[in-house]
């Protein structure tokens, strides 16, 4: 069916008329902050405690806007006879937001959850060179990262959360086992101490009784050097 001539113009005018009848709403920014969607891509926050300097984010960045410097430190052996190990220590982590295209690849490839999207967007500068933000600033933005949304009803629990809960339950069970063993050891030590004290007390009592009897015997025995006195049966 051929379109009616002028139908497109009529639809356009209808949209214009509907818009003209609506009240104009002006966002009073910056006095009133906008309500951003929870998954807004503002800036990238860094949780440096999780960063292992694996360099995956810098290698995968299509704009090469991530700069990382590090050095190696030797970690002493955890047990006698063990070998020393080396670990990477982060010295610099910077992102040039004048080059960043907010693709989020660096966040996706990070295997240790060290990078997160923050809805913070007020970081304009008058000089383009100041758009390279160092790790201190990235860490400040980390605290503006919103909490992850709740799972849908019936959704499977994330594998990371299940593994973390399993490890926590295992550690709690081991702690309870160690506490029970310590309580049993303390009870056994207490019983042994009480038994030792009771044995020592019994030995002291028996020794005291024997000494008293011997002393009585010696006191009543006649002295051979003295003459014998009259006996009870003598006249």
mmCIF file with all atom_site columns, C-alpha atoms in Angstrom:
data_model
loop_
_atom_site.group_PDB
_atom_site.id
_atom_site.type_symbol
_atom_site.label_atom_id
_atom_site.label_alt_id
_atom_site.label_comp_id
_atom_site.label_asym_id
_atom_site.label_entity_id
_atom_site.label_seq_id
_atom_site.pdbx_PDB_ins_code
_atom_site.Cartn_x
_atom_site.Cartn_y
_atom_site.Cartn_z
_atom_site.occupancy
_atom_site.B_iso_or_equiv
_atom_site.pdbx_formal_charge
_atom_site.auth_seq_id
_atom_site.auth_comp_id
_atom_site.auth_asym_id
_atom_site.auth_atom_id
_atom_site.pdbx_PDB_model_num
ATOM 1   C CA . UNK A 1 1   ? 0.000  0.000   0.000   1.00 0.00 ? 1   UNK A CA 1
ATOM 2   C CA . UNK A 1 2   ? 1.402  3.332   -1.089  1.00 0.00 ? 2   UNK A CA 1
ATOM 3   C CA . UNK A 1 3   ? 1.950  5.876   1.702   1.00 0.00 ? 3   UNK A CA 1
ATOM 4   C CA . UNK A 1 4   ? -0.431 8.807   1.839   1.00 0.00 ? 4   UNK A CA 1
ATOM 5   C CA . UNK A 1 5   ? 1.245  11.952  0.527   1.00 0.00 ? 5   UNK A CA 1
ATOM 6   C CA . UNK A 1 6   ? 2.196  14.260  3.391   1.00 0.00 ? 6   UNK A CA 1
ATOM 7   C CA . UNK A 1 7   ? 1.944  11.573  6.120   1.00 0.00 ? 7   UNK A CA 1
ATOM 8   C CA . UNK A 1 8   ? 5.611  12.004  7.096   1.00 0.00 ? 8   UNK A CA 1
ATOM 9   C CA . UNK A 1 9   ? 5.109  15.762  7.459   1.00 0.00 ? 9   UNK A CA 1
ATOM 10  C CA . UNK A 1 10  ? 2.025  15.171  9.606   1.00 0.00 ? 10  UNK A CA 1
ATOM 11  C CA . UNK A 1 11  ? 3.927  12.824  11.920  1.00 0.00 ? 11  UNK A CA 1
ATOM 12  C CA . UNK A 1 12  ? 6.747  15.331  12.293  1.00 0.00 ? 12  UNK A CA 1
ATOM 13  C CA . UNK A 1 13  ? 4.327  18.139  13.132  1.00 0.00 ? 13  UNK A CA 1
ATOM 14  C CA . UNK A 1 14  ? 2.599  15.880  15.683  1.00 0.00 ? 14  UNK A CA 1
ATOM 15  C CA . UNK A 1 15  ? 5.903  15.302  17.485  1.00 0.00 ? 15  UNK A CA 1
ATOM 16  C CA . UNK A 1 16  ? 6.565  19.037  17.458  1.00 0.00 ? 16  UNK A CA 1
ATOM 17  C CA . UNK A 1 17  ? 3.136  19.811  18.898  1.00 0.00 ? 17  UNK A CA 1
ATOM 18  C CA . UNK A 1 18  ? 3.518  17.230  21.677  1.00 0.00 ? 18  UNK A CA 1
ATOM 19  C CA . UNK A 1 19  ? 6.888  18.662  22.621  1.00 0.00 ? 19  UNK A CA 1
ATOM 20  C CA . UNK A 1 20  ? 5.574  22.232  22.636  1.00 0.00 ? 20  UNK A CA 1
ATOM 21  C CA . UNK A 1 21  ? 2.877  21.319  25.157  1.00 0.00 ? 21  UNK A CA 1
ATOM 22  C CA . UNK A 1 22  ? 5.308  19.768  27.660  1.00 0.00 ? 22  UNK A CA 1
ATOM 23  C CA . UNK A 1 23  ? 6.924  21.744  30.453  1.00 0.00 ? 23  UNK A CA 1
ATOM 24  C CA . UNK A 1 24  ? 10.582 22.521  29.893  1.00 0.00 ? 24  UNK A CA 1
ATOM 25  C CA . UNK A 1 25  ? 12.904 20.932  32.493  1.00 0.00 ? 25  UNK A CA 1
ATOM 26  C CA . UNK A 1 26  ? 16.338 22.446  32.956  1.00 0.00 ? 26  UNK A CA 1
ATOM 27  C CA . UNK A 1 27  ? 19.055 20.532  34.787  1.00 0.00 ? 27  UNK A CA 1
ATOM 28  C CA . UNK A 1 28  ? 20.559 22.930  37.318  1.00 0.00 ? 28  UNK A CA 1
ATOM 29  C CA . UNK A 1 29  ? 24.081 21.584  36.963  1.00 0.00 ? 29  UNK A CA 1
ATOM 30  C CA . UNK A 1 30  ? 26.493 21.966  38.790  1.00 0.00 ? 30  UNK A CA 1
ATOM 31  C CA . UNK A 1 31  ? 24.269 23.041  41.700  1.00 0.00 ? 31  UNK A CA 1
ATOM 32  C CA . UNK A 1 32  ? 22.248 19.842  41.293  1.00 0.00 ? 32  UNK A CA 1
ATOM 33  C CA . UNK A 1 33  ? 24.160 16.688  40.460  1.00 0.00 ? 33  UNK A CA 1
ATOM 34  C CA . UNK A 1 34  ? 22.621 14.457  37.789  1.00 0.00 ? 34  UNK A CA 1
ATOM 35  C CA . UNK A 1 35  ? 21.386 10.981  38.640  1.00 0.00 ? 35  UNK A CA 1
ATOM 36  C CA . UNK A 1 36  ? 23.633 8.741   36.605  1.00 0.00 ? 36  UNK A CA 1
ATOM 37  C CA . UNK A 1 37  ? 22.906 5.134   35.668  1.00 0.00 ? 37  UNK A CA 1
ATOM 38  C CA . UNK A 1 38  ? 24.635 2.629   37.939  1.00 0.00 ? 38  UNK A CA 1
ATOM 39  C CA . UNK A 1 39  ? 26.885 1.411   35.112  1.00 0.00 ? 39  UNK A CA 1
ATOM 40  C CA . UNK A 1 40  ? 28.026 4.821   33.914  1.00 0.00 ? 40  UNK A CA 1
ATOM 41  C CA . UNK A 1 41  ? 31.549 4.928   32.514  1.00 0.00 ? 41  UNK A CA 1
ATOM 42  C CA . UNK A 1 42  ? 33.088 7.981   34.070  1.00 0.00 ? 42  UNK A CA 1
ATOM 43  C CA . UNK A 1 43  ? 36.682 7.201   35.038  1.00 0.00 ? 43  UNK A CA 1
ATOM 44  C CA . UNK A 1 44  ? 38.682 4.120   36.004  1.00 0.00 ? 44  UNK A CA 1
ATOM 45  C CA . UNK A 1 45  ? 39.434 3.517   39.669  1.00 0.00 ? 45  UNK A CA 1
ATOM 46  C CA . UNK A 1 46  ? 42.472 1.539   40.824  1.00 0.00 ? 46  UNK A CA 1
ATOM 47  C CA . UNK A 1 47  ? 42.515 -0.840  43.795  1.00 0.00 ? 47  UNK A CA 1
ATOM 48  C CA . UNK A 1 48  ? 46.288 -1.172  43.909  1.00 0.00 ? 48  UNK A CA 1
ATOM 49  C CA . UNK A 1 49  ? 46.354 -3.842  46.627  1.00 0.00 ? 49  UNK A CA 1
ATOM 50  C CA . UNK A 1 50  ? 45.025 -6.278  44.008  1.00 0.00 ? 50  UNK A CA 1
ATOM 51  C CA . UNK A 1 51  ? 47.470 -5.211  41.296  1.00 0.00 ? 51  UNK A CA 1
ATOM 52  C CA . UNK A 1 52  ? 50.242 -7.750  40.620  1.00 0.00 ? 52  UNK A CA 1
ATOM 53  C CA . UNK A 1 53  ? 51.883 -5.721  37.810  1.00 0.00 ? 53  UNK A CA 1
ATOM 54  C CA . UNK A 1 54  ? 51.028 -8.428  35.281  1.00 0.00 ? 54  UNK A CA 1
ATOM 55  C CA . UNK A 1 55  ? 50.839 -5.703  32.580  1.00 0.00 ? 55  UNK A CA 1
ATOM 56  C CA . UNK A 1 56  ? 47.799 -7.278  30.906  1.00 0.00 ? 56  UNK A CA 1
ATOM 57  C CA . UNK A 1 57  ? 45.827 -4.025  30.995  1.00 0.00 ? 57  UNK A CA 1
ATOM 58  C CA . UNK A 1 58  ? 48.661 -2.025  29.419  1.00 0.00 ? 58  UNK A CA 1
ATOM 59  C CA . UNK A 1 59  ? 49.273 -4.643  26.707  1.00 0.00 ? 59  UNK A CA 1
ATOM 60  C CA . UNK A 1 60  ? 45.605 -5.008  25.783  1.00 0.00 ? 60  UNK A CA 1
ATOM 61  C CA . UNK A 1 61  ? 44.812 -1.272  25.753  1.00 0.00 ? 61  UNK A CA 1
ATOM 62  C CA . UNK A 1 62  ? 44.166 -0.303  22.099  1.00 0.00 ? 62  UNK A CA 1
ATOM 63  C CA . UNK A 1 63  ? 45.154 3.319   22.779  1.00 0.00 ? 63  UNK A CA 1
ATOM 64  C CA . UNK A 1 64  ? 48.280 2.584   24.845  1.00 0.00 ? 64  UNK A CA 1
ATOM 65  C CA . UNK A 1 65  ? 47.156 5.094   27.452  1.00 0.00 ? 65  UNK A CA 1
ATOM 66  C CA . UNK A 1 66  ? 48.178 3.076   30.550  1.00 0.00 ? 66  UNK A CA 1
ATOM 67  C CA . UNK A 1 67  ? 51.657 3.576   31.989  1.00 0.00 ? 67  UNK A CA 1
ATOM 68  C CA . UNK A 1 68  ? 53.043 1.149   34.578  1.00 0.00 ? 68  UNK A CA 1
ATOM 69  C CA . UNK A 1 69  ? 56.422 1.095   36.319  1.00 0.00 ? 69  UNK A CA 1
ATOM 70  C CA . UNK A 1 70  ? 57.551 -1.453  38.885  1.00 0.00 ? 70  UNK A CA 1
ATOM 71  C CA . UNK A 1 71  ? 60.560 -3.059  40.507  1.00 0.00 ? 71  UNK A CA 1
ATOM 72  C CA . UNK A 1 72  ? 61.323 -6.474  41.970  1.00 0.00 ? 72  UNK A CA 1
ATOM 73  C CA . UNK A 1 73  ? 61.839 -7.221  45.637  1.00 0.00 ? 73  UNK A CA 1
ATOM 74  C CA . UNK A 1 74  ? 63.132 -10.410 47.232  1.00 0.00 ? 74  UNK A CA 1
ATOM 75  C CA . UNK A 1 75  ? 60.823 -12.080 49.706  1.00 0.00 ? 75  UNK A CA 1
ATOM 76  C CA . UNK A 1 76  ? 62.622 -14.173 52.362  1.00 0.00 ? 76  UNK A CA 1
ATOM 77  C CA . UNK A 1 77  ? 61.804 -17.840 52.713  1.00 0.00 ? 77  UNK A CA 1
ATOM 78  C CA . UNK A 1 78  ? 58.670 -18.577 54.700  1.00 0.00 ? 78  UNK A CA 1
ATOM 79  C CA . UNK A 1 79  ? 60.242 -21.588 56.429  1.00 0.00 ? 79  UNK A CA 1
ATOM 80  C CA . UNK A 1 80  ? 63.811 -22.610 57.264  1.00 0.00 ? 80  UNK A CA 1
ATOM 81  C CA . UNK A 1 81  ? 65.425 -24.304 54.313  1.00 0.00 ? 81  UNK A CA 1
ATOM 82  C CA . UNK A 1 82  ? 63.013 -22.728 51.833  1.00 0.00 ? 82  UNK A CA 1
ATOM 83  C CA . UNK A 1 83  ? 64.055 -20.614 48.903  1.00 0.00 ? 83  UNK A CA 1
ATOM 84  C CA . UNK A 1 84  ? 63.660 -16.889 48.495  1.00 0.00 ? 84  UNK A CA 1
ATOM 85  C CA . UNK A 1 85  ? 61.110 -15.552 46.054  1.00 0.00 ? 85  UNK A CA 1
ATOM 86  C CA . UNK A 1 86  ? 60.798 -12.326 44.093  1.00 0.00 ? 86  UNK A CA 1
ATOM 87  C CA . UNK A 1 87  ? 57.679 -10.236 43.628  1.00 0.00 ? 87  UNK A CA 1
ATOM 88  C CA . UNK A 1 88  ? 56.783 -7.162  41.601  1.00 0.00 ? 88  UNK A CA 1
ATOM 89  C CA . UNK A 1 89  ? 56.141 -3.934  43.488  1.00 0.00 ? 89  UNK A CA 1
ATOM 90  C CA . UNK A 1 90  ? 54.060 -1.223  41.817  1.00 0.00 ? 90  UNK A CA 1
ATOM 91  C CA . UNK A 1 91  ? 55.836 2.128   41.478  1.00 0.00 ? 91  UNK A CA 1
ATOM 92  C CA . UNK A 1 92  ? 53.592 3.951   39.022  1.00 0.00 ? 92  UNK A CA 1
ATOM 93  C CA . UNK A 1 93  ? 50.163 3.379   37.521  1.00 0.00 ? 93  UNK A CA 1
ATOM 94  C CA . UNK A 1 94  ? 48.829 6.209   35.372  1.00 0.00 ? 94  UNK A CA 1
ATOM 95  C CA . UNK A 1 95  ? 46.085 6.576   32.772  1.00 0.00 ? 95  UNK A CA 1
ATOM 96  C CA . UNK A 1 96  ? 46.041 9.284   30.114  1.00 0.00 ? 96  UNK A CA 1
ATOM 97  C CA . UNK A 1 97  ? 42.339 10.113  29.819  1.00 0.00 ? 97  UNK A CA 1
ATOM 98  C CA . UNK A 1 98  ? 43.024 12.370  26.840  1.00 0.00 ? 98  UNK A CA 1
ATOM 99  C CA . UNK A 1 99  ? 43.710 9.155   24.896  1.00 0.00 ? 99  UNK A CA 1
ATOM 100 C CA . UNK A 1 100 ? 41.336 6.768   26.664  1.00 0.00 ? 100 UNK A CA 1
ATOM 101 C CA . UNK A 1 101 ? 38.267 5.834   24.613  1.00 0.00 ? 101 UNK A CA 1
ATOM 102 C CA . UNK A 1 102 ? 36.457 4.179   27.574  1.00 0.00 ? 102 UNK A CA 1
ATOM 103 C CA . UNK A 1 103 ? 36.246 0.783   25.920  1.00 0.00 ? 103 UNK A CA 1
ATOM 104 C CA . UNK A 1 104 ? 36.692 -1.021  29.245  1.00 0.00 ? 104 UNK A CA 1
ATOM 105 C CA . UNK A 1 105 ? 39.057 -3.670  27.867  1.00 0.00 ? 105 UNK A CA 1
ATOM 106 C CA . UNK A 1 106 ? 41.567 -3.049  30.664  1.00 0.00 ? 106 UNK A CA 1
ATOM 107 C CA . UNK A 1 107 ? 38.871 -3.713  33.271  1.00 0.00 ? 107 UNK A CA 1
ATOM 108 C CA . UNK A 1 108 ? 37.698 -6.874  31.527  1.00 0.00 ? 108 UNK A CA 1
ATOM 109 C CA . UNK A 1 109 ? 41.151 -8.429  31.137  1.00 0.00 ? 109 UNK A CA 1
ATOM 110 C CA . UNK A 1 110 ? 42.390 -7.666  34.669  1.00 0.00 ? 110 UNK A CA 1
ATOM 111 C CA . UNK A 1 111 ? 42.600 -11.132 36.299  1.00 0.00 ? 111 UNK A CA 1
ATOM 112 C CA . UNK A 1 112 ? 42.768 -9.814  39.867  1.00 0.00 ? 112 UNK A CA 1
ATOM 113 C CA . UNK A 1 113 ? 39.959 -7.198  39.937  1.00 0.00 ? 113 UNK A CA 1
ATOM 114 C CA . UNK A 1 114 ? 42.214 -4.188  40.370  1.00 0.00 ? 114 UNK A CA 1
ATOM 115 C CA . UNK A 1 115 ? 40.352 -1.852  37.961  1.00 0.00 ? 115 UNK A CA 1
ATOM 116 C CA . UNK A 1 116 ? 36.742 -0.676  38.224  1.00 0.00 ? 116 UNK A CA 1
ATOM 117 C CA . UNK A 1 117 ? 34.425 1.781   36.518  1.00 0.00 ? 117 UNK A CA 1
ATOM 118 C CA . UNK A 1 118 ? 33.557 4.856   38.557  1.00 0.00 ? 118 UNK A CA 1
ATOM 119 C CA . UNK A 1 119 ? 30.658 7.178   37.657  1.00 0.00 ? 119 UNK A CA 1
ATOM 120 C CA . UNK A 1 120 ? 32.843 10.200  38.528  1.00 0.00 ? 120 UNK A CA 1
ATOM 121 C CA . UNK A 1 121 ? 32.974 12.518  35.516  1.00 0.00 ? 121 UNK A CA 1
ATOM 122 C CA . UNK A 1 122 ? 34.113 15.879  36.867  1.00 0.00 ? 122 UNK A CA 1
ATOM 123 C CA . UNK A 1 123 ? 37.795 15.734  36.038  1.00 0.00 ? 123 UNK A CA 1
ATOM 124 C CA . UNK A 1 124 ? 38.119 18.366  33.300  1.00 0.00 ? 124 UNK A CA 1
ATOM 125 C CA . UNK A 1 125 ? 41.441 20.222  33.129  1.00 0.00 ? 125 UNK A CA 1
ATOM 126 C CA . UNK A 1 126 ? 42.603 23.376  31.405  1.00 0.00 ? 126 UNK A CA 1
ATOM 127 C CA . UNK A 1 127 ? 45.787 21.679  30.199  1.00 0.00 ? 127 UNK A CA 1
ATOM 128 C CA . UNK A 1 128 ? 45.661 18.421  28.258  1.00 0.00 ? 128 UNK A CA 1
ATOM 129 C CA . UNK A 1 129 ? 48.843 17.223  29.944  1.00 0.00 ? 129 UNK A CA 1
ATOM 130 C CA . UNK A 1 130 ? 47.045 17.241  33.297  1.00 0.00 ? 130 UNK A CA 1
ATOM 131 C CA . UNK A 1 131 ? 44.594 14.602  32.082  1.00 0.00 ? 131 UNK A CA 1
ATOM 132 C CA . UNK A 1 132 ? 47.215 11.945  32.849  1.00 0.00 ? 132 UNK A CA 1
ATOM 133 C CA . UNK A 1 133 ? 46.177 10.898  36.337  1.00 0.00 ? 133 UNK A CA 1
ATOM 134 C CA . UNK A 1 134 ? 48.500 8.977   38.622  1.00 0.00 ? 134 UNK A CA 1
ATOM 135 C CA . UNK A 1 135 ? 47.651 6.110   40.962  1.00 0.00 ? 135 UNK A CA 1
ATOM 136 C CA . UNK A 1 136 ? 46.877 8.381   43.930  1.00 0.00 ? 136 UNK A CA 1
ATOM 137 C CA . UNK A 1 137 ? 44.051 10.024  42.002  1.00 0.00 ? 137 UNK A CA 1
ATOM 138 C CA . UNK A 1 138 ? 42.900 6.683   40.589  1.00 0.00 ? 138 UNK A CA 1
ATOM 139 C CA . UNK A 1 139 ? 42.737 5.314   44.127  1.00 0.00 ? 139 UNK A CA 1
ATOM 140 C CA . UNK A 1 140 ? 40.564 8.243   45.240  1.00 0.00 ? 140 UNK A CA 1
ATOM 141 C CA . UNK A 1 141 ? 38.123 7.424   42.455  1.00 0.00 ? 141 UNK A CA 1
ATOM 142 C CA . UNK A 1 142 ? 38.042 3.816   43.656  1.00 0.00 ? 142 UNK A CA 1
ATOM 143 C CA . UNK A 1 143 ? 35.941 4.865   46.661  1.00 0.00 ? 143 UNK A CA 1
ATOM 144 C CA . UNK A 1 144 ? 33.270 6.298   44.346  1.00 0.00 ? 144 UNK A CA 1
ATOM 145 C CA . UNK A 1 145 ? 32.699 2.930   42.648  1.00 0.00 ? 145 UNK A CA 1
ATOM 146 C CA . UNK A 1 146 ? 29.112 1.798   43.367  1.00 0.00 ? 146 UNK A CA 1
ATOM 147 C CA . UNK A 1 147 ? 28.347 -1.590  44.831  1.00 0.00 ? 147 UNK A CA 1
ATOM 148 C CA . UNK A 1 148 ? 27.573 -4.300  42.276  1.00 0.00 ? 148 UNK A CA 1
ATOM 149 C CA . UNK A 1 149 ? 23.871 -4.822  41.552  1.00 0.00 ? 149 UNK A CA 1
ATOM 150 C CA . UNK A 1 150 ? 22.066 -7.641  43.292  1.00 0.00 ? 150 UNK A CA 1
ATOM 151 C CA . UNK A 1 151 ? 21.713 -10.929 41.467  1.00 0.00 ? 151 UNK A CA 1
ATOM 152 C CA . UNK A 1 152 ? 18.436 -11.832 39.834  1.00 0.00 ? 152 UNK A CA 1
ATOM 153 C CA . UNK A 1 153 ? 16.227 -14.289 41.644  1.00 0.00 ? 153 UNK A CA 1
ATOM 154 C CA . UNK A 1 154 ? 17.320 -17.821 40.794  1.00 0.00 ? 154 UNK A CA 1
ATOM 155 C CA . UNK A 1 155 ? 20.666 -16.737 39.351  1.00 0.00 ? 155 UNK A CA 1
ATOM 156 C CA . UNK A 1 156 ? 23.730 -18.883 39.989  1.00 0.00 ? 156 UNK A CA 1
ATOM 157 C CA . UNK A 1 157 ? 26.180 -17.672 42.580  1.00 0.00 ? 157 UNK A CA 1
ATOM 158 C CA . UNK A 1 158 ? 29.420 -16.303 41.060  1.00 0.00 ? 158 UNK A CA 1
ATOM 159 C CA . UNK A 1 159 ? 32.245 -18.837 41.079  1.00 0.00 ? 159 UNK A CA 1
ATOM 160 C CA . UNK A 1 160 ? 34.571 -16.363 42.800  1.00 0.00 ? 160 UNK A CA 1
ATOM 161 C CA . UNK A 1 161 ? 32.098 -15.838 45.636  1.00 0.00 ? 161 UNK A CA 1
ATOM 162 C CA . UNK A 1 162 ? 31.494 -19.574 46.010  1.00 0.00 ? 162 UNK A CA 1
ATOM 163 C CA . UNK A 1 163 ? 35.234 -20.255 46.123  1.00 0.00 ? 163 UNK A CA 1
ATOM 164 C CA . UNK A 1 164 ? 35.764 -17.488 48.668  1.00 0.00 ? 164 UNK A CA 1
ATOM 165 C CA . UNK A 1 165 ? 32.942 -18.801 50.856  1.00 0.00 ? 165 UNK A CA 1
ATOM 166 C CA . UNK A 1 166 ? 34.314 -22.342 50.630  1.00 0.00 ? 166 UNK A CA 1
ATOM 167 C CA . UNK A 1 167 ? 37.756 -21.140 51.699  1.00 0.00 ? 167 UNK A CA 1
ATOM 168 C CA . UNK A 1 168 ? 36.283 -19.113 54.564  1.00 0.00 ? 168 UNK A CA 1
ATOM 169 C CA . UNK A 1 169 ? 34.257 -22.106 55.778  1.00 0.00 ? 169 UNK A CA 1
ATOM 170 C CA . UNK A 1 170 ? 37.352 -24.316 55.617  1.00 0.00 ? 170 UNK A CA 1
ATOM 171 C CA . UNK A 1 171 ? 39.413 -21.833 57.615  1.00 0.00 ? 171 UNK A CA 1
ATOM 172 C CA . UNK A 1 172 ? 36.609 -21.463 60.171  1.00 0.00 ? 172 UNK A CA 1
ATOM 173 C CA . UNK A 1 173 ? 36.397 -25.259 60.559  1.00 0.00 ? 173 UNK A CA 1
ATOM 174 C CA . UNK A 1 174 ? 40.162 -25.497 61.034  1.00 0.00 ? 174 UNK A CA 1
ATOM 175 C CA . UNK A 1 175 ? 40.054 -22.708 63.619  1.00 0.00 ? 175 UNK A CA 1
ATOM 176 C CA . UNK A 1 176 ? 37.280 -24.483 65.534  1.00 0.00 ? 176 UNK A CA 1
ATOM 177 C CA . UNK A 1 177 ? 39.258 -27.743 65.402  1.00 0.00 ? 177 UNK A CA 1
ATOM 178 C CA . UNK A 1 178 ? 42.392 -26.036 66.741  1.00 0.00 ? 178 UNK A CA 1
ATOM 179 C CA . UNK A 1 179 ? 40.362 -24.355 69.481  1.00 0.00 ? 179 UNK A CA 1
ATOM 180 C CA . UNK A 1 180 ? 38.843 -27.703 70.501  1.00 0.00 ? 180 UNK A CA 1
ATOM 181 C CA . UNK A 1 181 ? 42.284 -29.334 70.569  1.00 0.00 ? 181 UNK A CA 1
ATOM 182 C CA . UNK A 1 182 ? 43.649 -26.483 72.675  1.00 0.00 ? 182 UNK A CA 1
ATOM 183 C CA . UNK A 1 183 ? 40.721 -26.806 75.090  1.00 0.00 ? 183 UNK A CA 1
ATOM 184 C CA . UNK A 1 184 ? 41.281 -30.575 75.383  1.00 0.00 ? 184 UNK A CA 1
ATOM 185 C CA . UNK A 1 185 ? 45.004 -30.044 75.968  1.00 0.00 ? 185 UNK A CA 1
ATOM 186 C CA . UNK A 1 186 ? 44.277 -27.452 78.665  1.00 0.00 ? 186 UNK A CA 1
ATOM 187 C CA . UNK A 1 187 ? 41.783 -29.795 80.365  1.00 0.00 ? 187 UNK A CA 1
ATOM 188 C CA . UNK A 1 188 ? 44.261 -32.690 80.268  1.00 0.00 ? 188 UNK A CA 1
ATOM 189 C CA . UNK A 1 189 ? 46.999 -30.474 81.703  1.00 0.00 ? 189 UNK A CA 1
ATOM 190 C CA . UNK A 1 190 ? 44.662 -29.353 84.477  1.00 0.00 ? 190 UNK A CA 1
ATOM 191 C CA . UNK A 1 191 ? 43.754 -32.949 85.370  1.00 0.00 ? 191 UNK A CA 1
ATOM 192 C CA . UNK A 1 192 ? 47.429 -33.948 85.353  1.00 0.00 ? 192 UNK A CA 1
ATOM 193 C CA . UNK A 1 193 ? 48.288 -31.045 87.649  1.00 0.00 ? 193 UNK A CA 1
ATOM 194 C CA . UNK A 1 194 ? 45.498 -31.963 90.052  1.00 0.00 ? 194 UNK A CA 1
ATOM 195 C CA . UNK A 1 195 ? 46.619 -35.601 90.062  1.00 0.00 ? 195 UNK A CA 1
ATOM 196 C CA . UNK A 1 196 ? 50.214 -34.580 90.748  1.00 0.00 ? 196 UNK A CA 1
ATOM 197 C CA . UNK A 1 197 ? 49.166 -32.317 93.610  1.00 0.00 ? 197 UNK A CA 1
ATOM 198 C CA . UNK A 1 198 ? 47.000 -35.085 95.090  1.00 0.00 ? 198 UNK A CA 1
ATOM 199 C CA . UNK A 1 199 ? 49.890 -37.582 94.852  1.00 0.00 ? 199 UNK A CA 1
ATOM 200 C CA . UNK A 1 200 ? 52.292 -35.162 96.521  1.00 0.00 ? 200 UNK A CA 1
ATOM 201 C CA . UNK A 1 201 ? 49.778 -34.484 99.309  1.00 0.00 ? 201 UNK A CA 1
ATOM 202 C CA . UNK A 1 202 ? 49.274 -38.243 99.922  1.00 0.00 ? 202 UNK A CA 1
ATOM 203 C CA . UNK A 1 203 ? 53.026 -38.875 100.034 1.00 0.00 ? 203 UNK A CA 1
ATOM 204 C CA . UNK A 1 204 ? 53.543 -36.079 102.553 1.00 0.00 ? 204 UNK A CA 1
ATOM 205 C CA . UNK A 1 205 ? 50.814 -37.460 104.832 1.00 0.00 ? 205 UNK A CA 1
ATOM 206 C CA . UNK A 1 206 ? 52.283 -40.994 104.804 1.00 0.00 ? 206 UNK A CA 1
ATOM 207 C CA . UNK A 1 207 ? 55.796 -39.702 105.502 1.00 0.00 ? 207 UNK A CA 1
ATOM 208 C CA . UNK A 1 208 ? 54.555 -37.652 108.482 1.00 0.00 ? 208 UNK A CA 1
ATOM 209 C CA . UNK A 1 209 ? 52.727 -40.654 110.033 1.00 0.00 ? 209 UNK A CA 1
ATOM 210 C CA . UNK A 1 210 ? 55.786 -42.932 109.714 1.00 0.00 ? 210 UNK A CA 1
ATOM 211 C CA . UNK A 1 211 ? 58.075 -40.365 111.307 1.00 0.00 ? 211 UNK A CA 1
ATOM 212 C CA . UNK A 1 212 ? 55.741 -39.951 114.292 1.00 0.00 ? 212 UNK A CA 1
ATOM 213 C CA . UNK A 1 213 ? 55.534 -43.705 114.937 1.00 0.00 ? 213 UNK A CA 1
ATOM 214 C CA . UNK A 1 214 ? 59.284 -44.129 114.771 1.00 0.00 ? 214 UNK A CA 1
ATOM 215 C CA . UNK A 1 215 ? 59.791 -41.264 117.187 1.00 0.00 ? 215 UNK A CA 1
ATOM 216 C CA . UNK A 1 216 ? 57.360 -42.830 119.683 1.00 0.00 ? 216 UNK A CA 1
ATOM 217 C CA . UNK A 1 217 ? 59.158 -46.151 119.496 1.00 0.00 ? 217 UNK A CA 1
ATOM 218 C CA . UNK A 1 218 ? 62.510 -44.589 120.177 1.00 0.00 ? 218 UNK A CA 1
ATOM 219 C CA . UNK A 1 219 ? 61.143 -42.630 123.142 1.00 0.00 ? 219 UNK A CA 1
ATOM 220 C CA . UNK A 1 220 ? 59.737 -45.751 124.915 1.00 0.00 ? 220 UNK A CA 1
ATOM 221 C CA . UNK A 1 221 ? 62.670 -48.107 124.279 1.00 0.00 ? 221 UNK A CA 1
ATOM 222 C CA . UNK A 1 222 ? 64.974 -48.668 127.383 1.00 0.00 ? 222 UNK A CA 1
ATOM 223 C CA . UNK A 1 223 ? 68.568 -47.452 127.354 1.00 0.00 ? 223 UNK A CA 1
ATOM 224 C CA . UNK A 1 224 ? 70.964 -50.443 127.655 1.00 0.00 ? 224 UNK A CA 1
ATOM 225 C CA . UNK A 1 225 ? 73.518 -48.362 129.652 1.00 0.00 ? 225 UNK A CA 1
ATOM 226 C CA . UNK A 1 226 ? 71.087 -47.744 132.500 1.00 0.00 ? 226 UNK A CA 1
ATOM 227 C CA . UNK A 1 227 ? 70.321 -50.445 135.133 1.00 0.00 ? 227 UNK A CA 1
ATOM 228 C CA . UNK A 1 228 ? 67.076 -52.186 134.749 1.00 0.00 ? 228 UNK A CA 1
ATOM 229 C CA . UNK A 1 229 ? 64.434 -51.019 137.181 1.00 0.00 ? 229 UNK A CA 1
ATOM 230 C CA . UNK A 1 230 ? 61.928 -53.161 139.017 1.00 0.00 ? 230 UNK A CA 1
ATOM 231 C CA . UNK A 1 231 ? 59.342 -54.749 136.858 1.00 0.00 ? 231 UNK A CA 1
ATOM 232 C CA . UNK A 1 232 ? 55.653 -54.701 137.462 1.00 0.00 ? 232 UNK A CA 1
ATOM 233 C CA . UNK A 1 233 ? 55.703 -58.400 138.552 1.00 0.00 ? 233 UNK A CA 1
ATOM 234 C CA . UNK A 1 234 ? 58.553 -58.062 141.161 1.00 0.00 ? 234 UNK A CA 1
ATOM 235 C CA . UNK A 1 235 ? 57.722 -58.118 144.878 1.00 0.00 ? 235 UNK A CA 1
#
